C-alpha cells in the first residue's frame, strides 16, 4: 500500500511553511538521501504473573527528504478518559536544528534546539534513517555476518547469539534479517533461572529503516514493529512544518568548558 503526502497532511492536520522563522536557510539542497514516507504499527503485550495481559498500541509515521530532513510522528492509542495525542519531531541537518511539539497540546509550543555548530571545513553525513546509514550494499548481498556467532561476557556469564536470517521482500523492498538471542545467566540480576530474550530485525539497506522487528523479553513483554504502508519518493515539504498557530521557542543548551587537571 502507498501512503500519499496528502493523507499524512489530513491525518495530522499539518500546516503551512513556518520553519523559515527558525533558520532554514538552505533546506532543500539535494544530498541524495533516500526519500520516503512510511507508517508503522507498534504493539507491546506484557503478561503479568497472574495471567493478565496489558496491551499498548501506537502508530509511527516517518518521512525523509533528499536533504536528510527527517519527520517522526508517534500517535498513541487513546486510554480511557484521555485525549489522543501525537508527538512530532523534525530533525533538520541543513538548518542544524531539531524541533519537537505535541498536538493537540496544553501549550501550543514548538521547542527548537540548535545543534552544535560545525567546525570550519567539517562535513557530516545527513543521510541517516532509524540509526542506519543509507549508503550500504543492497539486501541481495547480505552483510558480512557469520550464519551464527556467539559471544559470552566472562564477568556476568551473559551470552549473545547472532543469526543471519538472509533476505526477504517487505512492502516491495529488499530487507535482510538478523536475530539476536540473549541469555542472562542465573543470579546475574537476582534471577533464580536464566532469562532468555530474542530480538529479530528486518532492515532495508536502501532506505536505512527497520521494516519489521519482533522482540520477546520475559521482563518487557512481546513487542512488534511492522511497516504497513510505504511510499517512495520526495515527501511534501509541508509535512515537516508545525501548525501555524504554534509559538516557536528556541532552546540553547549551555556548554561549560571542561576543566583541565594540572
mmCIF file with all atom_site columns, C-alpha atoms in Angstrom, residues 5-218:
data_model
loop_
_atom_site.group_PDB
_atom_site.id
_atom_site.type_symbol
_atom_site.label_atom_id
_atom_site.label_alt_id
_atom_site.label_comp_id
_atom_site.label_asym_id
_atom_site.label_entity_id
_atom_site.label_seq_id
_atom_site.pdbx_PDB_ins_code
_atom_site.Cartn_x
_atom_site.Cartn_y
_atom_site.Cartn_z
_atom_site.occupancy
_atom_site.B_iso_or_equiv
_atom_site.pdbx_formal_charge
_atom_site.auth_seq_id
_atom_site.auth_comp_id
_atom_site.auth_asym_id
_atom_site.auth_atom_id
_atom_site.pdbx_PDB_model_num
ATOM 1   C CA . UNK A 1 5   ? 1.615   13.080  1.366  1.00 0.00 ? 5   UNK A CA 1
ATOM 2   C CA . UNK A 1 6   ? -1.946  14.393  1.259  1.00 0.00 ? 6   UNK A CA 1
ATOM 3   C CA . UNK A 1 7   ? -3.039  11.569  3.574  1.00 0.00 ? 7   UNK A CA 1
ATOM 4   C CA . UNK A 1 8   ? -0.320  12.469  6.047  1.00 0.00 ? 8   UNK A CA 1
ATOM 5   C CA . UNK A 1 9   ? -1.389  16.101  5.903  1.00 0.00 ? 9   UNK A CA 1
ATOM 6   C CA . UNK A 1 10  ? -5.021  15.218  6.510  1.00 0.00 ? 10  UNK A CA 1
ATOM 7   C CA . UNK A 1 11  ? -4.253  12.725  9.263  1.00 0.00 ? 11  UNK A CA 1
ATOM 8   C CA . UNK A 1 12  ? -2.202  15.063  11.379 1.00 0.00 ? 12  UNK A CA 1
ATOM 9   C CA . UNK A 1 13  ? -3.513  18.457  10.233 1.00 0.00 ? 13  UNK A CA 1
ATOM 10  C CA . UNK A 1 14  ? -0.080  19.697  9.254  1.00 0.00 ? 14  UNK A CA 1
ATOM 11  C CA . UNK A 1 15  ? 0.032   23.331  8.237  1.00 0.00 ? 15  UNK A CA 1
ATOM 12  C CA . UNK A 1 16  ? 1.791   25.944  6.095  1.00 0.00 ? 16  UNK A CA 1
ATOM 13  C CA . UNK A 1 17  ? 5.500   26.658  5.966  1.00 0.00 ? 17  UNK A CA 1
ATOM 14  C CA . UNK A 1 18  ? 6.675   28.428  9.097  1.00 0.00 ? 18  UNK A CA 1
ATOM 15  C CA . UNK A 1 19  ? 10.027  26.843  9.852  1.00 0.00 ? 19  UNK A CA 1
ATOM 16  C CA . UNK A 1 20  ? 11.780  29.635  7.991  1.00 0.00 ? 20  UNK A CA 1
ATOM 17  C CA . UNK A 1 21  ? 11.331  31.504  11.255 1.00 0.00 ? 21  UNK A CA 1
ATOM 18  C CA . UNK A 1 22  ? 13.853  29.181  12.883 1.00 0.00 ? 22  UNK A CA 1
ATOM 19  C CA . UNK A 1 23  ? 16.550  29.399  10.249 1.00 0.00 ? 23  UNK A CA 1
ATOM 20  C CA . UNK A 1 24  ? 16.022  27.017  7.338  1.00 0.00 ? 24  UNK A CA 1
ATOM 21  C CA . UNK A 1 25  ? 18.329  28.966  5.082  1.00 0.00 ? 25  UNK A CA 1
ATOM 22  C CA . UNK A 1 26  ? 19.455  26.216  2.727  1.00 0.00 ? 26  UNK A CA 1
ATOM 23  C CA . UNK A 1 27  ? 16.929  23.436  3.274  1.00 0.00 ? 27  UNK A CA 1
ATOM 24  C CA . UNK A 1 28  ? 16.045  21.503  0.152  1.00 0.00 ? 28  UNK A CA 1
ATOM 25  C CA . UNK A 1 29  ? 19.560  21.073  -1.211 1.00 0.00 ? 29  UNK A CA 1
ATOM 26  C CA . UNK A 1 30  ? 19.706  17.615  -2.776 1.00 0.00 ? 30  UNK A CA 1
ATOM 27  C CA . UNK A 1 31  ? 22.290  15.496  -0.963 1.00 0.00 ? 31  UNK A CA 1
ATOM 28  C CA . UNK A 1 32  ? 20.984  12.222  -2.377 1.00 0.00 ? 32  UNK A CA 1
ATOM 29  C CA . UNK A 1 33  ? 19.382  10.828  0.775  1.00 0.00 ? 33  UNK A CA 1
ATOM 30  C CA . UNK A 1 34  ? 16.737  8.126   0.460  1.00 0.00 ? 34  UNK A CA 1
ATOM 31  C CA . UNK A 1 35  ? 13.265  9.672   0.185  1.00 0.00 ? 35  UNK A CA 1
ATOM 32  C CA . UNK A 1 36  ? 10.175  8.001   1.600  1.00 0.00 ? 36  UNK A CA 1
ATOM 33  C CA . UNK A 1 37  ? 7.074   8.237   3.771  1.00 0.00 ? 37  UNK A CA 1
ATOM 34  C CA . UNK A 1 38  ? 6.051   5.252   5.847  1.00 0.00 ? 38  UNK A CA 1
ATOM 35  C CA . UNK A 1 39  ? 3.595   4.217   8.539  1.00 0.00 ? 39  UNK A CA 1
ATOM 36  C CA . UNK A 1 40  ? 4.424   1.532   11.096 1.00 0.00 ? 40  UNK A CA 1
ATOM 37  C CA . UNK A 1 41  ? 2.290   -0.096  13.777 1.00 0.00 ? 41  UNK A CA 1
ATOM 38  C CA . UNK A 1 42  ? 3.801   -0.796  17.196 1.00 0.00 ? 42  UNK A CA 1
ATOM 39  C CA . UNK A 1 43  ? 2.328   -3.186  19.751 1.00 0.00 ? 43  UNK A CA 1
ATOM 40  C CA . UNK A 1 44  ? 3.526   -4.302  23.182 1.00 0.00 ? 44  UNK A CA 1
ATOM 41  C CA . UNK A 1 45  ? 1.883   -7.092  25.150 1.00 0.00 ? 45  UNK A CA 1
ATOM 42  C CA . UNK A 1 46  ? 3.012   -7.573  28.743 1.00 0.00 ? 46  UNK A CA 1
ATOM 43  C CA . UNK A 1 47  ? 1.791   -10.674 30.575 1.00 0.00 ? 47  UNK A CA 1
ATOM 44  C CA . UNK A 1 48  ? 1.627   -10.446 34.375 1.00 0.00 ? 48  UNK A CA 1
ATOM 45  C CA . UNK A 1 49  ? 2.298   -13.296 36.784 1.00 0.00 ? 49  UNK A CA 1
ATOM 46  C CA . UNK A 1 50  ? -1.441  -13.901 37.295 1.00 0.00 ? 50  UNK A CA 1
ATOM 47  C CA . UNK A 1 51  ? -2.012  -14.238 33.540 1.00 0.00 ? 51  UNK A CA 1
ATOM 48  C CA . UNK A 1 52  ? -3.414  -10.737 32.991 1.00 0.00 ? 52  UNK A CA 1
ATOM 49  C CA . UNK A 1 53  ? -2.166  -9.073  29.803 1.00 0.00 ? 53  UNK A CA 1
ATOM 50  C CA . UNK A 1 54  ? -1.571  -5.361  29.301 1.00 0.00 ? 54  UNK A CA 1
ATOM 51  C CA . UNK A 1 55  ? -1.524  -4.209  25.678 1.00 0.00 ? 55  UNK A CA 1
ATOM 52  C CA . UNK A 1 56  ? -0.164  -0.904  24.409 1.00 0.00 ? 56  UNK A CA 1
ATOM 53  C CA . UNK A 1 57  ? -0.504  0.168   20.766 1.00 0.00 ? 57  UNK A CA 1
ATOM 54  C CA . UNK A 1 58  ? 0.804   3.145   18.834 1.00 0.00 ? 58  UNK A CA 1
ATOM 55  C CA . UNK A 1 59  ? 1.346   4.293   15.261 1.00 0.00 ? 59  UNK A CA 1
ATOM 56  C CA . UNK A 1 60  ? 4.543   5.848   13.954 1.00 0.00 ? 60  UNK A CA 1
ATOM 57  C CA . UNK A 1 61  ? 4.918   7.838   10.737 1.00 0.00 ? 61  UNK A CA 1
ATOM 58  C CA . UNK A 1 62  ? 8.335   8.685   9.365  1.00 0.00 ? 62  UNK A CA 1
ATOM 59  C CA . UNK A 1 63  ? 9.360   10.702  6.320  1.00 0.00 ? 63  UNK A CA 1
ATOM 60  C CA . UNK A 1 64  ? 12.725  11.735  4.931  1.00 0.00 ? 64  UNK A CA 1
ATOM 61  C CA . UNK A 1 65  ? 13.552  14.094  2.070  1.00 0.00 ? 65  UNK A CA 1
ATOM 62  C CA . UNK A 1 66  ? 16.603  14.205  -0.177 1.00 0.00 ? 66  UNK A CA 1
ATOM 63  C CA . UNK A 1 67  ? 18.270  16.820  2.044  1.00 0.00 ? 67  UNK A CA 1
ATOM 64  C CA . UNK A 1 68  ? 18.108  14.459  5.011  1.00 0.00 ? 68  UNK A CA 1
ATOM 65  C CA . UNK A 1 69  ? 15.306  16.206  6.894  1.00 0.00 ? 69  UNK A CA 1
ATOM 66  C CA . UNK A 1 70  ? 13.513  13.623  8.990  1.00 0.00 ? 70  UNK A CA 1
ATOM 67  C CA . UNK A 1 71  ? 9.979   13.721  10.413 1.00 0.00 ? 71  UNK A CA 1
ATOM 68  C CA . UNK A 1 72  ? 8.902   11.264  13.104 1.00 0.00 ? 72  UNK A CA 1
ATOM 69  C CA . UNK A 1 73  ? 5.315   11.256  14.353 1.00 0.00 ? 73  UNK A CA 1
ATOM 70  C CA . UNK A 1 74  ? 4.182   8.945   17.150 1.00 0.00 ? 74  UNK A CA 1
ATOM 71  C CA . UNK A 1 75  ? 0.453   8.601   17.652 1.00 0.00 ? 75  UNK A CA 1
ATOM 72  C CA . UNK A 1 76  ? -0.565  6.908   20.899 1.00 0.00 ? 76  UNK A CA 1
ATOM 73  C CA . UNK A 1 77  ? -3.748  4.902   21.337 1.00 0.00 ? 77  UNK A CA 1
ATOM 74  C CA . UNK A 1 78  ? -6.252  6.743   23.498 1.00 0.00 ? 78  UNK A CA 1
ATOM 75  C CA . UNK A 1 79  ? -6.648  5.401   27.029 1.00 0.00 ? 79  UNK A CA 1
ATOM 76  C CA . UNK A 1 80  ? -9.946  5.688   28.880 1.00 0.00 ? 80  UNK A CA 1
ATOM 77  C CA . UNK A 1 81  ? -10.608 9.323   29.744 1.00 0.00 ? 81  UNK A CA 1
ATOM 78  C CA . UNK A 1 82  ? -7.519  10.574  27.923 1.00 0.00 ? 82  UNK A CA 1
ATOM 79  C CA . UNK A 1 83  ? -7.300  12.731  24.812 1.00 0.00 ? 83  UNK A CA 1
ATOM 80  C CA . UNK A 1 84  ? -5.414  11.197  21.905 1.00 0.00 ? 84  UNK A CA 1
ATOM 81  C CA . UNK A 1 85  ? -2.131  12.972  21.230 1.00 0.00 ? 85  UNK A CA 1
ATOM 82  C CA . UNK A 1 86  ? 0.641   12.798  18.668 1.00 0.00 ? 86  UNK A CA 1
ATOM 83  C CA . UNK A 1 87  ? 4.275   13.654  19.286 1.00 0.00 ? 87  UNK A CA 1
ATOM 84  C CA . UNK A 1 88  ? 6.162   15.316  16.409 1.00 0.00 ? 88  UNK A CA 1
ATOM 85  C CA . UNK A 1 89  ? 9.914   15.533  15.937 1.00 0.00 ? 89  UNK A CA 1
ATOM 86  C CA . UNK A 1 90  ? 11.766  17.093  12.975 1.00 0.00 ? 90  UNK A CA 1
ATOM 87  C CA . UNK A 1 91  ? 15.497  16.590  12.562 1.00 0.00 ? 91  UNK A CA 1
ATOM 88  C CA . UNK A 1 92  ? 16.982  19.102  10.102 1.00 0.00 ? 92  UNK A CA 1
ATOM 89  C CA . UNK A 1 93  ? 20.676  18.528  9.291  1.00 0.00 ? 93  UNK A CA 1
ATOM 90  C CA . UNK A 1 94  ? 20.668  21.503  6.887  1.00 0.00 ? 94  UNK A CA 1
ATOM 91  C CA . UNK A 1 95  ? 19.449  24.110  9.384  1.00 0.00 ? 95  UNK A CA 1
ATOM 92  C CA . UNK A 1 96  ? 21.142  22.011  12.119 1.00 0.00 ? 96  UNK A CA 1
ATOM 93  C CA . UNK A 1 97  ? 18.116  22.055  14.396 1.00 0.00 ? 97  UNK A CA 1
ATOM 94  C CA . UNK A 1 98  ? 15.713  19.609  15.976 1.00 0.00 ? 98  UNK A CA 1
ATOM 95  C CA . UNK A 1 99  ? 12.104  20.652  16.582 1.00 0.00 ? 99  UNK A CA 1
ATOM 96  C CA . UNK A 1 100 ? 9.551   18.937  18.826 1.00 0.00 ? 100 UNK A CA 1
ATOM 97  C CA . UNK A 1 101 ? 5.885   19.555  19.560 1.00 0.00 ? 101 UNK A CA 1
ATOM 98  C CA . UNK A 1 102 ? 2.717   17.780  20.673 1.00 0.00 ? 102 UNK A CA 1
ATOM 99  C CA . UNK A 1 103 ? -0.675  18.033  19.005 1.00 0.00 ? 103 UNK A CA 1
ATOM 100 C CA . UNK A 1 104 ? -3.129  18.647  20.465 1.00 0.00 ? 104 UNK A CA 1
ATOM 101 C CA . UNK A 1 105 ? -1.198  20.039  23.400 1.00 0.00 ? 105 UNK A CA 1
ATOM 102 C CA . UNK A 1 106 ? -1.941  22.035  26.513 1.00 0.00 ? 106 UNK A CA 1
ATOM 103 C CA . UNK A 1 107 ? 0.518   24.641  25.247 1.00 0.00 ? 107 UNK A CA 1
ATOM 104 C CA . UNK A 1 108 ? 0.979   25.325  21.542 1.00 0.00 ? 108 UNK A CA 1
ATOM 105 C CA . UNK A 1 109 ? 4.760   25.488  21.543 1.00 0.00 ? 109 UNK A CA 1
ATOM 106 C CA . UNK A 1 110 ? 7.409   24.161  19.169 1.00 0.00 ? 110 UNK A CA 1
ATOM 107 C CA . UNK A 1 111 ? 10.687  23.596  21.002 1.00 0.00 ? 111 UNK A CA 1
ATOM 108 C CA . UNK A 1 112 ? 13.637  24.131  18.650 1.00 0.00 ? 112 UNK A CA 1
ATOM 109 C CA . UNK A 1 113 ? 17.114  23.043  19.734 1.00 0.00 ? 113 UNK A CA 1
ATOM 110 C CA . UNK A 1 114 ? 20.118  24.156  17.633 1.00 0.00 ? 114 UNK A CA 1
ATOM 111 C CA . UNK A 1 115 ? 22.806  21.524  17.117 1.00 0.00 ? 115 UNK A CA 1
ATOM 112 C CA . UNK A 1 116 ? 26.463  22.056  17.853 1.00 0.00 ? 116 UNK A CA 1
ATOM 113 C CA . UNK A 1 117 ? 27.898  24.330  15.127 1.00 0.00 ? 117 UNK A CA 1
ATOM 114 C CA . UNK A 1 118 ? 30.150  22.619  12.623 1.00 0.00 ? 118 UNK A CA 1
ATOM 115 C CA . UNK A 1 119 ? 33.816  23.433  12.714 1.00 0.00 ? 119 UNK A CA 1
ATOM 116 C CA . UNK A 1 120 ? 35.341  25.127  9.627  1.00 0.00 ? 120 UNK A CA 1
ATOM 117 C CA . UNK A 1 121 ? 35.666  22.513  6.914  1.00 0.00 ? 121 UNK A CA 1
ATOM 118 C CA . UNK A 1 122 ? 33.815  19.857  8.916  1.00 0.00 ? 122 UNK A CA 1
ATOM 119 C CA . UNK A 1 123 ? 31.480  17.655  6.858  1.00 0.00 ? 123 UNK A CA 1
ATOM 120 C CA . UNK A 1 124 ? 28.907  15.306  8.388  1.00 0.00 ? 124 UNK A CA 1
ATOM 121 C CA . UNK A 1 125 ? 26.612  12.775  6.771  1.00 0.00 ? 125 UNK A CA 1
ATOM 122 C CA . UNK A 1 126 ? 22.941  13.758  6.734  1.00 0.00 ? 126 UNK A CA 1
ATOM 123 C CA . UNK A 1 127 ? 21.565  10.537  5.246  1.00 0.00 ? 127 UNK A CA 1
ATOM 124 C CA . UNK A 1 128 ? 20.518  8.676   8.343  1.00 0.00 ? 128 UNK A CA 1
ATOM 125 C CA . UNK A 1 129 ? 17.247  6.864   8.968  1.00 0.00 ? 129 UNK A CA 1
ATOM 126 C CA . UNK A 1 130 ? 16.378  4.948   12.152 1.00 0.00 ? 130 UNK A CA 1
ATOM 127 C CA . UNK A 1 131 ? 20.050  4.901   13.015 1.00 0.00 ? 131 UNK A CA 1
ATOM 128 C CA . UNK A 1 132 ? 21.098  3.017   9.880  1.00 0.00 ? 132 UNK A CA 1
ATOM 129 C CA . UNK A 1 133 ? 23.263  4.596   7.146  1.00 0.00 ? 133 UNK A CA 1
ATOM 130 C CA . UNK A 1 134 ? 21.646  4.735   3.720  1.00 0.00 ? 134 UNK A CA 1
ATOM 131 C CA . UNK A 1 135 ? 24.670  4.030   1.554  1.00 0.00 ? 135 UNK A CA 1
ATOM 132 C CA . UNK A 1 136 ? 25.168  0.306   2.137  1.00 0.00 ? 136 UNK A CA 1
ATOM 133 C CA . UNK A 1 137 ? 25.075  -2.668  -0.183 1.00 0.00 ? 137 UNK A CA 1
ATOM 134 C CA . UNK A 1 138 ? 21.646  -3.893  -1.348 1.00 0.00 ? 138 UNK A CA 1
ATOM 135 C CA . UNK A 1 139 ? 19.977  -6.687  0.572  1.00 0.00 ? 139 UNK A CA 1
ATOM 136 C CA . UNK A 1 140 ? 20.727  -9.178  -2.212 1.00 0.00 ? 140 UNK A CA 1
ATOM 137 C CA . UNK A 1 141 ? 24.303  -9.101  -0.931 1.00 0.00 ? 141 UNK A CA 1
ATOM 138 C CA . UNK A 1 142 ? 23.878  -9.915  2.756  1.00 0.00 ? 142 UNK A CA 1
ATOM 139 C CA . UNK A 1 143 ? 26.092  -8.167  5.313  1.00 0.00 ? 143 UNK A CA 1
ATOM 140 C CA . UNK A 1 144 ? 29.324  -9.976  6.169  1.00 0.00 ? 144 UNK A CA 1
ATOM 141 C CA . UNK A 1 145 ? 27.845  -11.908 9.097  1.00 0.00 ? 145 UNK A CA 1
ATOM 142 C CA . UNK A 1 146 ? 28.558  -15.473 10.020 1.00 0.00 ? 146 UNK A CA 1
ATOM 143 C CA . UNK A 1 147 ? 25.439  -17.631 9.849  1.00 0.00 ? 147 UNK A CA 1
ATOM 144 C CA . UNK A 1 148 ? 25.632  -17.972 13.614 1.00 0.00 ? 148 UNK A CA 1
ATOM 145 C CA . UNK A 1 149 ? 28.041  -16.422 16.086 1.00 0.00 ? 149 UNK A CA 1
ATOM 146 C CA . UNK A 1 150 ? 28.144  -16.381 19.883 1.00 0.00 ? 150 UNK A CA 1
ATOM 147 C CA . UNK A 1 151 ? 29.741  -14.103 22.457 1.00 0.00 ? 151 UNK A CA 1
ATOM 148 C CA . UNK A 1 152 ? 29.865  -14.559 26.221 1.00 0.00 ? 152 UNK A CA 1
ATOM 149 C CA . UNK A 1 153 ? 30.631  -11.907 28.816 1.00 0.00 ? 153 UNK A CA 1
ATOM 150 C CA . UNK A 1 154 ? 33.228  -13.500 31.106 1.00 0.00 ? 154 UNK A CA 1
ATOM 151 C CA . UNK A 1 155 ? 32.184  -11.309 34.049 1.00 0.00 ? 155 UNK A CA 1
ATOM 152 C CA . UNK A 1 156 ? 28.418  -11.892 34.022 1.00 0.00 ? 156 UNK A CA 1
ATOM 153 C CA . UNK A 1 157 ? 28.127  -15.089 32.000 1.00 0.00 ? 157 UNK A CA 1
ATOM 154 C CA . UNK A 1 158 ? 25.596  -13.400 29.692 1.00 0.00 ? 158 UNK A CA 1
ATOM 155 C CA . UNK A 1 159 ? 25.660  -14.857 26.181 1.00 0.00 ? 159 UNK A CA 1
ATOM 156 C CA . UNK A 1 160 ? 24.511  -13.356 22.887 1.00 0.00 ? 160 UNK A CA 1
ATOM 157 C CA . UNK A 1 161 ? 23.897  -15.419 19.772 1.00 0.00 ? 161 UNK A CA 1
ATOM 158 C CA . UNK A 1 162 ? 23.677  -13.627 16.395 1.00 0.00 ? 162 UNK A CA 1
ATOM 159 C CA . UNK A 1 163 ? 21.976  -15.360 13.479 1.00 0.00 ? 163 UNK A CA 1
ATOM 160 C CA . UNK A 1 164 ? 21.951  -14.193 9.858  1.00 0.00 ? 164 UNK A CA 1
ATOM 161 C CA . UNK A 1 165 ? 18.384  -14.809 8.598  1.00 0.00 ? 165 UNK A CA 1
ATOM 162 C CA . UNK A 1 166 ? 19.039  -13.992 4.952  1.00 0.00 ? 166 UNK A CA 1
ATOM 163 C CA . UNK A 1 167 ? 16.807  -11.751 2.849  1.00 0.00 ? 167 UNK A CA 1
ATOM 164 C CA . UNK A 1 168 ? 13.130  -11.230 2.097  1.00 0.00 ? 168 UNK A CA 1
ATOM 165 C CA . UNK A 1 169 ? 10.922  -8.605  0.434  1.00 0.00 ? 169 UNK A CA 1
ATOM 166 C CA . UNK A 1 170 ? 8.714   -6.477  2.720  1.00 0.00 ? 170 UNK A CA 1
ATOM 167 C CA . UNK A 1 171 ? 6.392   -3.803  1.272  1.00 0.00 ? 171 UNK A CA 1
ATOM 168 C CA . UNK A 1 172 ? 8.160   -4.137  -2.062 1.00 0.00 ? 172 UNK A CA 1
ATOM 169 C CA . UNK A 1 173 ? 11.719  -3.502  -0.829 1.00 0.00 ? 173 UNK A CA 1
ATOM 170 C CA . UNK A 1 174 ? 14.594  -5.887  -0.142 1.00 0.00 ? 174 UNK A CA 1
ATOM 171 C CA . UNK A 1 175 ? 15.459  -6.445  3.510  1.00 0.00 ? 175 UNK A CA 1
ATOM 172 C CA . UNK A 1 176 ? 17.945  -8.554  5.427  1.00 0.00 ? 176 UNK A CA 1
ATOM 173 C CA . UNK A 1 177 ? 17.217  -10.127 8.781  1.00 0.00 ? 177 UNK A CA 1
ATOM 174 C CA . UNK A 1 178 ? 19.224  -10.722 11.938 1.00 0.00 ? 178 UNK A CA 1
ATOM 175 C CA . UNK A 1 179 ? 18.096  -12.424 15.133 1.00 0.00 ? 179 UNK A CA 1
ATOM 176 C CA . UNK A 1 180 ? 19.789  -11.764 18.468 1.00 0.00 ? 180 UNK A CA 1
ATOM 177 C CA . UNK A 1 181 ? 19.246  -14.209 21.339 1.00 0.00 ? 181 UNK A CA 1
ATOM 178 C CA . UNK A 1 182 ? 20.473  -13.000 24.732 1.00 0.00 ? 182 UNK A CA 1
ATOM 179 C CA . UNK A 1 183 ? 20.663  -15.240 27.784 1.00 0.00 ? 183 UNK A CA 1
ATOM 180 C CA . UNK A 1 184 ? 21.231  -13.639 31.186 1.00 0.00 ? 184 UNK A CA 1
ATOM 181 C CA . UNK A 1 185 ? 22.805  -16.220 33.460 1.00 0.00 ? 185 UNK A CA 1
ATOM 182 C CA . UNK A 1 186 ? 21.156  -17.223 36.738 1.00 0.00 ? 186 UNK A CA 1
ATOM 183 C CA . UNK A 1 187 ? 21.959  -14.797 39.536 1.00 0.00 ? 187 UNK A CA 1
ATOM 184 C CA . UNK A 1 188 ? 23.266  -12.023 37.262 1.00 0.00 ? 188 UNK A CA 1
ATOM 185 C CA . UNK A 1 189 ? 20.283  -9.735  38.017 1.00 0.00 ? 189 UNK A CA 1
ATOM 186 C CA . UNK A 1 190 ? 18.835  -11.500 41.033 1.00 0.00 ? 190 UNK A CA 1
ATOM 187 C CA . UNK A 1 191 ? 17.133  -14.053 38.768 1.00 0.00 ? 191 UNK A CA 1
ATOM 188 C CA . UNK A 1 192 ? 16.998  -17.641 40.011 1.00 0.00 ? 192 UNK A CA 1
ATOM 189 C CA . UNK A 1 193 ? 16.851  -19.021 36.450 1.00 0.00 ? 193 UNK A CA 1
ATOM 190 C CA . UNK A 1 194 ? 18.306  -17.948 33.083 1.00 0.00 ? 194 UNK A CA 1
ATOM 191 C CA . UNK A 1 195 ? 16.449  -15.111 31.326 1.00 0.00 ? 195 UNK A CA 1
ATOM 192 C CA . UNK A 1 196 ? 16.248  -15.578 27.553 1.00 0.00 ? 196 UNK A CA 1
ATOM 193 C CA . UNK A 1 197 ? 15.181  -12.751 25.199 1.00 0.00 ? 197 UNK A CA 1
ATOM 194 C CA . UNK A 1 198 ? 15.121  -12.555 21.399 1.00 0.00 ? 198 UNK A CA 1
ATOM 195 C CA . UNK A 1 199 ? 15.203  -9.591  19.028 1.00 0.00 ? 199 UNK A CA 1
ATOM 196 C CA . UNK A 1 200 ? 14.560  -10.184 15.310 1.00 0.00 ? 200 UNK A CA 1
ATOM 197 C CA . UNK A 1 201 ? 15.056  -7.255  12.920 1.00 0.00 ? 201 UNK A CA 1
ATOM 198 C CA . UNK A 1 202 ? 14.481  -6.904  9.180  1.00 0.00 ? 202 UNK A CA 1
ATOM 199 C CA . UNK A 1 203 ? 16.228  -3.832  7.767  1.00 0.00 ? 203 UNK A CA 1
ATOM 200 C CA . UNK A 1 204 ? 16.003  -2.166  4.345  1.00 0.00 ? 204 UNK A CA 1
ATOM 201 C CA . UNK A 1 205 ? 19.589  -1.199  3.426  1.00 0.00 ? 205 UNK A CA 1
ATOM 202 C CA . UNK A 1 206 ? 18.433  1.056   0.568  1.00 0.00 ? 206 UNK A CA 1
ATOM 203 C CA . UNK A 1 207 ? 16.177  3.100   2.877  1.00 0.00 ? 207 UNK A CA 1
ATOM 204 C CA . UNK A 1 208 ? 18.043  2.600   6.130  1.00 0.00 ? 208 UNK A CA 1
ATOM 205 C CA . UNK A 1 209 ? 14.917  1.773   8.166  1.00 0.00 ? 209 UNK A CA 1
ATOM 206 C CA . UNK A 1 210 ? 13.680  -1.171  10.191 1.00 0.00 ? 210 UNK A CA 1
ATOM 207 C CA . UNK A 1 211 ? 10.791  -2.698  8.262  1.00 0.00 ? 211 UNK A CA 1
ATOM 208 C CA . UNK A 1 212 ? 9.910   -5.316  10.872 1.00 0.00 ? 212 UNK A CA 1
ATOM 209 C CA . UNK A 1 213 ? 11.046  -6.035  14.416 1.00 0.00 ? 213 UNK A CA 1
ATOM 210 C CA . UNK A 1 214 ? 9.834   -8.680  16.853 1.00 0.00 ? 214 UNK A CA 1
ATOM 211 C CA . UNK A 1 215 ? 11.148  -8.702  20.416 1.00 0.00 ? 215 UNK A CA 1
ATOM 212 C CA . UNK A 1 216 ? 10.371  -11.215 23.144 1.00 0.00 ? 216 UNK A CA 1
ATOM 213 C CA . UNK A 1 217 ? 11.632  -10.329 26.604 1.00 0.00 ? 217 UNK A CA 1
ATOM 214 C CA . UNK A 1 218 ? 10.456  -12.025 29.830 1.00 0.00 ? 218 UNK A CA 1
#
